[in-house]
mmCIF file of C-alpha atoms and ligand atoms in Angstrom:
data_model
loop_
_atom_site.group_PDB
_atom_site.id
_atom_site.type_symbol
_atom_site.label_atom_id
_atom_site.label_comp_id
_atom_site.label_asym_id
_atom_site.label_seq_id
_atom_site.Cartn_x
_atom_site.Cartn_y
_atom_site.Cartn_z
ATOM 1 C CA UNK A 6 25.427 -156.176 12.858
ATOM 2 C CA UNK A 7 23.218 -159.233 13.145
ATOM 3 C CA UNK A 8 20.756 -159.504 10.278
ATOM 4 C CA UNK A 9 17.370 -160.641 11.525
ATOM 5 C CA UNK A 10 14.201 -161.539 9.693
ATOM 6 C CA UNK A 11 10.896 -161.562 11.561
ATOM 7 C CA UNK A 12 8.244 -164.113 10.603
ATOM 8 C CA UNK A 13 4.719 -162.977 11.513
ATOM 9 C CA UNK A 14 1.279 -163.571 10.037
ATOM 10 C CA UNK A 15 -1.003 -162.062 12.658
ATOM 11 C CA UNK A 16 -1.605 -158.783 14.415
ATOM 12 C CA UNK A 17 2.119 -158.208 14.645
ATOM 13 C CA UNK A 18 2.169 -156.553 18.049
ATOM 14 C CA UNK A 19 5.363 -158.394 19.029
ATOM 15 C CA UNK A 20 6.928 -157.400 15.713
ATOM 16 C CA UNK A 21 6.008 -153.755 16.367
ATOM 17 C CA UNK A 22 7.341 -153.950 19.903
ATOM 18 C CA UNK A 23 10.660 -155.384 18.673
ATOM 19 C CA UNK A 24 10.945 -152.592 16.091
ATOM 20 C CA UNK A 25 10.168 -149.935 18.690
ATOM 21 C CA UNK A 26 12.778 -151.286 21.100
ATOM 22 C CA UNK A 27 15.596 -150.566 18.611
ATOM 23 C CA UNK A 28 17.674 -153.410 19.985
ATOM 24 C CA UNK A 29 21.367 -152.642 19.628
ATOM 25 C CA UNK A 30 23.455 -154.915 17.435
ATOM 26 C CA UNK A 31 20.546 -156.168 15.380
ATOM 27 C CA UNK A 32 18.950 -154.994 12.167
ATOM 28 C CA UNK A 33 15.484 -156.171 11.177
ATOM 29 C CA UNK A 34 16.090 -156.490 7.458
ATOM 30 C CA UNK A 35 12.807 -158.075 6.427
ATOM 31 C CA UNK A 36 9.401 -159.361 7.470
ATOM 32 C CA UNK A 37 8.185 -162.618 5.994
ATOM 33 C CA UNK A 38 4.494 -163.483 6.255
ATOM 34 C CA UNK A 39 2.258 -166.177 4.830
ATOM 35 C CA UNK A 40 -0.582 -163.697 4.217
ATOM 36 C CA UNK A 41 -1.319 -159.982 4.233
ATOM 37 C CA UNK A 42 -2.031 -159.132 7.882
ATOM 38 C CA UNK A 43 -1.456 -156.614 10.651
ATOM 39 C CA UNK A 44 2.254 -157.403 10.602
ATOM 40 C CA UNK A 45 2.602 -156.555 6.898
ATOM 41 C CA UNK A 46 0.863 -153.209 7.489
ATOM 42 C CA UNK A 47 3.328 -152.493 10.295
ATOM 43 C CA UNK A 48 6.223 -153.351 7.960
ATOM 44 C CA UNK A 49 4.855 -150.936 5.344
ATOM 45 C CA UNK A 50 4.437 -148.155 7.896
ATOM 46 C CA UNK A 51 7.987 -148.643 9.159
ATOM 47 C CA UNK A 52 9.624 -149.040 5.741
ATOM 48 C CA UNK A 53 10.704 -152.594 6.485
ATOM 49 C CA UNK A 54 10.853 -154.686 3.312
ATOM 50 C CA UNK A 55 8.384 -157.544 3.467
ATOM 51 C CA UNK A 56 7.305 -160.496 1.392
ATOM 52 C CA UNK A 57 4.182 -162.607 1.547
ATOM 53 C CA UNK A 58 4.779 -166.235 0.657
ATOM 54 C CA UNK A 59 1.482 -168.098 1.023
ATOM 55 C CA UNK A 60 1.080 -171.734 1.987
ATOM 56 C CA UNK A 61 -0.893 -172.553 -1.136
ATOM 57 C CA UNK A 62 -3.076 -175.633 -1.151
ATOM 58 C CA UNK A 63 -1.783 -178.454 -3.307
ATOM 59 C CA UNK A 64 1.882 -177.616 -2.688
ATOM 60 C CA UNK A 65 4.130 -179.735 -0.488
ATOM 61 C CA UNK A 66 5.106 -177.813 2.648
ATOM 62 C CA UNK A 67 8.783 -178.309 1.901
ATOM 63 C CA UNK A 68 8.401 -176.762 -1.553
ATOM 64 C CA UNK A 69 6.828 -173.681 0.006
ATOM 65 C CA UNK A 70 9.591 -173.578 2.608
ATOM 66 C CA UNK A 71 12.165 -173.629 -0.205
ATOM 67 C CA UNK A 72 10.843 -170.220 -1.270
ATOM 68 C CA UNK A 73 11.420 -168.943 2.254
ATOM 69 C CA UNK A 74 14.896 -170.478 2.318
ATOM 70 C CA UNK A 75 15.770 -168.753 -0.955
ATOM 71 C CA UNK A 76 14.837 -165.335 0.475
ATOM 72 C CA UNK A 77 16.706 -165.953 3.694
ATOM 73 C CA UNK A 78 19.873 -167.212 1.968
ATOM 74 C CA UNK A 79 19.876 -164.195 -0.367
ATOM 75 C CA UNK A 80 19.811 -161.910 2.656
ATOM 76 C CA UNK A 81 22.376 -164.071 4.488
ATOM 77 C CA UNK A 82 20.176 -164.038 7.551
ATOM 78 C CA UNK A 83 21.774 -164.553 10.970
ATOM 79 C CA UNK A 84 18.646 -164.818 13.093
ATOM 80 C CA UNK A 85 15.019 -165.747 12.424
ATOM 81 C CA UNK A 86 12.561 -164.319 14.931
ATOM 82 C CA UNK A 87 9.156 -166.007 14.914
ATOM 83 C CA UNK A 88 6.390 -163.774 16.231
ATOM 84 C CA UNK A 89 3.017 -165.352 15.535
ATOM 85 C CA UNK A 90 3.835 -166.992 12.191
ATOM 86 C CA UNK A 91 1.430 -169.845 13.007
ATOM 87 C CA UNK A 92 3.020 -172.543 10.846
ATOM 88 C CA UNK A 93 5.083 -175.522 11.905
ATOM 89 C CA UNK A 94 8.312 -176.001 9.969
ATOM 90 C CA UNK A 95 9.482 -179.287 8.541
ATOM 91 C CA UNK A 96 12.848 -180.728 9.709
ATOM 92 C CA UNK A 97 14.240 -179.617 6.326
ATOM 93 C CA UNK A 98 13.683 -175.930 7.159
ATOM 94 C CA UNK A 99 14.893 -176.249 10.739
ATOM 95 C CA UNK A 100 18.137 -177.945 9.605
ATOM 96 C CA UNK A 101 18.840 -175.129 7.135
ATOM 97 C CA UNK A 102 18.932 -172.647 10.026
ATOM 98 C CA UNK A 103 19.956 -174.726 13.010
ATOM 99 C CA UNK A 104 20.198 -172.679 16.239
ATOM 100 C CA UNK A 105 19.194 -169.556 14.330
ATOM 101 C CA UNK A 106 15.420 -169.701 14.803
ATOM 102 C CA UNK A 107 13.746 -168.442 17.955
ATOM 103 C CA UNK A 108 10.076 -168.396 18.902
ATOM 104 C CA UNK A 109 7.827 -166.940 21.557
ATOM 105 C CA UNK A 110 5.121 -169.165 22.981
ATOM 106 C CA UNK A 111 2.280 -168.044 25.254
ATOM 107 C CA UNK A 112 2.686 -170.684 27.960
ATOM 108 C CA UNK A 113 5.138 -171.841 30.557
ATOM 109 C CA UNK A 114 6.744 -174.590 28.471
ATOM 110 C CA UNK A 115 6.935 -177.576 28.564
ATOM 111 C CA UNK A 116 3.283 -177.086 29.529
ATOM 112 C CA UNK A 117 0.750 -176.532 26.741
ATOM 113 C CA UNK A 118 2.645 -176.847 23.502
ATOM 114 C CA UNK A 119 0.999 -176.114 20.164
ATOM 115 C CA UNK A 120 -2.028 -174.067 19.244
ATOM 116 C CA UNK A 121 -4.287 -172.141 21.603
ATOM 117 C CA UNK A 122 -1.881 -172.465 24.509
ATOM 118 C CA UNK A 123 -3.688 -169.849 26.616
ATOM 119 C CA UNK A 124 -6.991 -171.720 26.196
ATOM 120 C CA UNK A 125 -5.285 -175.034 26.955
ATOM 121 C CA UNK A 126 -3.830 -173.612 30.167
ATOM 122 C CA UNK A 127 -7.174 -172.193 31.324
ATOM 123 C CA UNK A 128 -9.024 -175.406 30.541
ATOM 124 C CA UNK A 129 -6.483 -177.454 32.453
ATOM 125 C CA UNK A 130 -7.346 -175.424 35.554
ATOM 126 C CA UNK A 131 -3.963 -175.775 37.257
ATOM 127 C CA UNK A 132 -3.097 -172.084 37.125
ATOM 128 C CA UNK A 133 0.120 -172.663 35.149
ATOM 129 C CA UNK A 134 0.464 -169.537 33.023
ATOM 130 C CA UNK A 135 3.389 -167.769 31.446
ATOM 131 C CA UNK A 136 5.483 -166.991 28.398
ATOM 132 C CA UNK A 137 8.511 -168.795 26.984
ATOM 133 C CA UNK A 138 11.123 -167.842 24.403
ATOM 134 C CA UNK A 139 12.901 -170.850 22.947
ATOM 135 C CA UNK A 140 15.041 -172.074 20.068
ATOM 136 C CA UNK A 141 13.110 -173.937 17.390
ATOM 137 C CA UNK A 142 13.956 -177.563 16.716
ATOM 138 C CA UNK A 143 12.167 -180.332 14.812
ATOM 139 C CA UNK A 144 9.572 -180.793 17.548
ATOM 140 C CA UNK A 145 6.703 -178.413 18.283
ATOM 141 C CA UNK A 146 7.576 -175.841 20.982
ATOM 142 C CA UNK A 147 10.230 -178.129 22.384
ATOM 143 C CA UNK A 148 13.604 -176.469 21.647
ATOM 144 C CA UNK A 149 16.022 -175.177 24.267
ATOM 145 C CA UNK A 150 14.472 -172.509 26.480
ATOM 146 C CA UNK A 151 16.139 -169.096 26.335
ATOM 147 C CA UNK A 152 13.916 -167.369 28.874
ATOM 148 C CA UNK A 153 10.536 -167.762 30.474
ATOM 149 C CA UNK A 154 8.320 -165.934 32.928
ATOM 150 C CA UNK A 155 5.469 -167.137 35.055
ATOM 151 C CA UNK A 156 2.191 -165.196 35.180
ATOM 152 C CA UNK A 157 0.012 -165.123 38.283
ATOM 153 C CA UNK A 158 -3.648 -165.048 37.322
ATOM 154 C CA UNK A 159 -6.752 -166.033 39.279
ATOM 155 C CA UNK A 160 -9.478 -165.454 36.689
ATOM 156 C CA UNK A 161 -10.927 -167.574 33.910
ATOM 157 C CA UNK A 162 -11.088 -165.205 30.952
ATOM 158 C CA UNK A 163 -9.161 -165.914 27.735
ATOM 159 C CA UNK A 164 -9.015 -162.279 26.609
ATOM 160 C CA UNK A 165 -7.891 -161.032 30.003
ATOM 161 C CA UNK A 166 -5.149 -163.647 30.269
ATOM 162 C CA UNK A 167 -4.096 -163.108 26.637
ATOM 163 C CA UNK A 168 -3.664 -159.449 27.423
ATOM 164 C CA UNK A 169 -1.468 -160.244 30.429
ATOM 165 C CA UNK A 170 0.514 -162.671 28.265
ATOM 166 C CA UNK A 171 1.126 -159.957 25.678
ATOM 167 C CA UNK A 172 2.397 -157.509 28.311
ATOM 168 C CA UNK A 173 4.915 -160.114 29.453
ATOM 169 C CA UNK A 174 5.848 -160.935 25.840
ATOM 170 C CA UNK A 175 6.741 -157.311 25.151
ATOM 171 C CA UNK A 176 9.229 -157.459 28.041
ATOM 172 C CA UNK A 177 10.630 -160.927 27.626
ATOM 173 C CA UNK A 178 11.136 -161.185 23.829
ATOM 174 C CA UNK A 179 13.438 -158.166 23.381
ATOM 175 C CA UNK A 180 15.390 -159.270 26.476
ATOM 176 C CA UNK A 181 15.759 -162.811 25.094
ATOM 177 C CA UNK A 182 16.866 -161.436 21.704
ATOM 178 C CA UNK A 183 19.576 -159.439 23.480
ATOM 179 C CA UNK A 184 20.690 -162.639 25.210
ATOM 180 C CA UNK A 185 20.891 -164.466 21.876
ATOM 181 C CA UNK A 186 22.892 -161.636 20.290
ATOM 182 C CA UNK A 187 25.338 -161.770 23.194
ATOM 183 C CA UNK A 188 25.769 -165.500 22.654
ATOM 184 C CA UNK A 189 26.349 -164.975 18.924
ATOM 185 C CA UNK A 190 29.080 -162.471 19.692
ATOM 186 C CA UNK A 191 30.798 -164.828 22.136
ATOM 187 C CA UNK A 192 30.969 -167.595 19.528
HETATM 188 C C1 LIG B 18 1.827 -164.220 20.592
HETATM 189 O O1 LIG B 18 0.948 -164.420 21.669
HETATM 190 C C2 LIG B 18 2.883 -165.268 20.576
HETATM 191 O O2 LIG B 18 3.146 -165.814 21.821
HETATM 192 C C3 LIG B 18 2.320 -166.324 19.670
HETATM 193 O O3 LIG B 18 1.594 -165.620 18.697
HETATM 194 C C4 LIG B 18 1.119 -164.397 19.265
HETATM 195 C C5 LIG B 18 1.440 -163.306 18.290
HETATM 196 O O4 LIG B 18 0.806 -162.112 18.666
HETATM 197 N N1 LIG B 18 3.365 -167.147 19.110
HETATM 198 P P1 LIG B 18 1.113 -160.773 17.891
HETATM 199 O O5 LIG B 18 0.749 -160.991 16.426
HETATM 200 O O6 LIG B 18 2.556 -160.451 18.065
HETATM 201 O O7 LIG B 18 0.223 -159.750 18.528
#
C-alpha cells in the first residue's frame, strides 16, 4: 500500500474528492496544512490525522520545512499530493522527496505558472485554459507533466472558469494519481 500525505491549506475540495474516490493501492495517512482551513475540517470529519505547521514570520522557510520533513519521514511517506497548499518549497525540501511530490495546477502548463493562474489566463485573452498535474521540482510549476486537459471556454468570468477548472480537476487528479501508483509498482 502506498502511503500518501495530502498537503492542503484551502477549501480542500480536491482533498475531499480524492478521499471520496477511494483510490485502490493508496492510503491517505495524513493531511498537512499551514493553517486551519476547510481541508483540516474535512480531515476531522473523515478521521484522517492532520497537523497544522504554520509558516511563522521570522523563521527561515527551510527551518519550517524541516518540521514537515520530520513528520513525513516518521510516516515513511511514499507520495506527497499537493492540493492547494499555496507555498513554494525550497530545493532542500524537493530534494528530500525527489519524484515523490505531485501537484495540480489550474492552467494548461507551461502557460501561466504561479499564483492566480485562472486570472492570468483570462487576462491574457488567448483562450488557453486547462488543468495540469505534474511532478514538483525546484522550479515553480515546471516539473514533468503527468497529465493535462484543455478546457474550452468562451466567457470572461473568473468564478465561472474556476468552477469549470474544478470539475476537470476532480476527474484528472485521481486519474493522474492512479498513473503514478502504477509507475511506482513497475519500479
Ligand atoms: C485548485 O484549483 C488547484 O488547482 C490549486 O489550488 C486549488 C485548490 O482548490 N493548486 P481546493 O482547495 O482543492 O478546492
